[in-house]
Amino acid sequence: MDATEVITRPIGSVERLVRLAASDMAGVDSLIMGRMDSPVPVIPALAEHLIVAGGKRLRPLLTVAAARLARGQASTVANGLPEDGFLKLAAAVEFIHTATLLHDDVVDGSTLRRGKVAAHLIWGGASSVLVGDFLFARSFELMVETGSLRALNILAHASSVIAEGEVLQLTRAHDLALDQDTYLEIIKAKTAELFAAAAEAGAVVSGASEIDIQALRAYGLNLGLAFQLTDDALDYGGKTETLGKNAGDDFREGKATLPLLLAMARTGAAETAFWERTVGRLDQTDADFLRARDLILSTGALDASLDLAVDYAETAKAALAVFPNNDWRQALEALADFSVSRAA
Amino acid sequence: MDATEVITRPIGSVERLVRLAASDMAGVDSLIMGRMDSPVPVIPALAEHLIVAGGKRLRPLLTVAAARLARGQASTVANGLPEDGFLKLAAAVEFIHTATLLHDDVVDGSTLRRGKVAAHLIWGGASSVLVGDFLFARSFELMVETGSLRALNILAHASSVIAEGEVLQLTRAHDLALDQDTYLEIIKAKTAELFAAAAEAGAVVSGASEIDIQALRAYGLNLGLAFQLTDDALDYGGKTETLGKNAGDDFREGKATLPLLLAMARTGAAETAFWERTVGRLDQTDADFLRARDLILSTGALDASLDLAVDYAETAKAALAVFPNNDWRQALEALADFSVSRAA
């Protein structure tokens, strides 16, 4: 192993992918800004508030990376589909994601998103719901332009699965008896499915082989699980400034995420009354959050959640073995490492 | 004119179309029930509450009728697309409509829909928003199965226009200076566009000629305008039992619909304070609604609104002149007459 090889080894970073995809993402951003426009001023204003605040654009980055990685392999580039189809698809993916964020924040009553005041607190819940609907519809208009019914189907299906996952989470939110499998089913549906679909659809519009399409879908799915598990852990281990949302939100909403579920199981009968009051009936003080956090740390529930996230990140990386070890693959590997290193 | 001809003349009725489309609509209903299913029990329960309550299924009826009318004319039936594509499209149209109703009722805080308690009052606003999202996504899955990117584009575009119309209405809701053109723009976007798209898409998947497609779109658009104008008039002229929603809802929400706008213009300075208080600031009593209704009736604002609705219904019927005078055309003509006769 020489020095160059050490330097090019994947590091836990999203920056590597961001740099590699910079010119493609400039095209995606331009599509995003153009297509969220409307003669009704509230629409671009509200959409811009969330979209320009940015986040890392992880999902459209996945679409771009999958398309670029698959394109290097595909025998017939783009299959007669428009050359810029993957950029439109990436913009559509970001619109779907933004629409779900707008609706989630209304549903959850969240006050902070991407480090800014949640849109529904500025423009009202009604506007947030309707602008979400607008972006969702626009995403399908963009997808139609790619000419790929298969890509459309992948993202339409992902959208219905996301909604199912959100409803499942809503109905089981305060359920202290939620098991780990149901928790994983929820985060698979509400988060990992869109990561999977974003990568899969990107591969599809690049004319990728079935094996490559499924490899990229598997990468996205496992990355999404790693990402959400880490996110749920950060809600008990992170600071508000690095999260871009309020630490402790999940606890205050009584969301049964894995760190909480494991801690409840591990503390046993001694803490039953505490969990039933704070999570089951949402009868809480600020001190209760600190106590819950202590229990989650001291029982090893936080570490166990993060360990599981690392397992999924490794599975994501392994799925990329079908591709040559090029820049795009390495950038996706670095992204998988990044997804579980945000707590550091 | 002999007796038979008199009997077969269009009467203001939706029943004629309902009877003609009965077997097709049985197929549509079966698709609707099948595709709103989900392992998450809240989803079919909430969707069924609204969908089984029924309404008249006007929009999917339009898709079916347009497809049947166009198919009689088309040189190449169905253009190589699946034979049952128009049934799937009709189910998709009903899903889009149901999704918008669920979101509207949350946005407006409506308490009654189709004669039943609004879903968000039973399952909560969050579930209504998310089940709306689910149905919207499922509608696109159904559309993909029709294999028609053009039909998909028509309904995706209609969906973004609907959301735009809803936001426009929301932001201009209490605007006493709303002009008739902006009001018409709002009802065109939030109601007539889906009627137009439902008919247009039905024609498209039947391999209709461009002339026939545009004729059916024009029929749907004008029918939708007639329908919404009548609906807005009924809110001041109808009884709660016949409406299936609460008479006076628009007034209580301060919605600037045409009867109100015309009455405000016609009552002039004498009533400015009344309108500003009741509509502008939503400071109202039950007696205020009765007074508003009296003013809307006495100034002729209600009649003027209904007259305009009749004009649109006539334009809708005239658009059908390109088709032979068969059962489907006559049933659509009867539907146009029905749309403006509900006040009777």
Coordinates of C-alpha atoms in Angstrom, one line a residue, chain A residues 11 13-25 61 328 331:
Chain A
I11 CA -12.8 8.6 4.1
S13 CA -17.2 12.2 4.0
V14 CA -20.0 13.5 1.9
E15 CA -17.7 16.1 0.5
R16 CA -16.0 13.7 -1.9
L17 CA -19.3 12.9 -3.6
V18 CA -20.3 16.6 -3.5
R19 CA -17.1 17.5 -5.3
L20 CA -17.4 14.7 -7.9
A21 CA -21.0 15.6 -8.6
A22 CA -20.6 19.3 -8.5
S23 CA -21.3 20.1 -12.2
D24 CA -24.2 17.6 -12.4
M25 CA -25.7 19.1 -9.1
L61 CA -26.7 13.1 -5.1
W328 CA -17.9 7.3 -8.1
A331 CA -17.3 8.5 -3.2

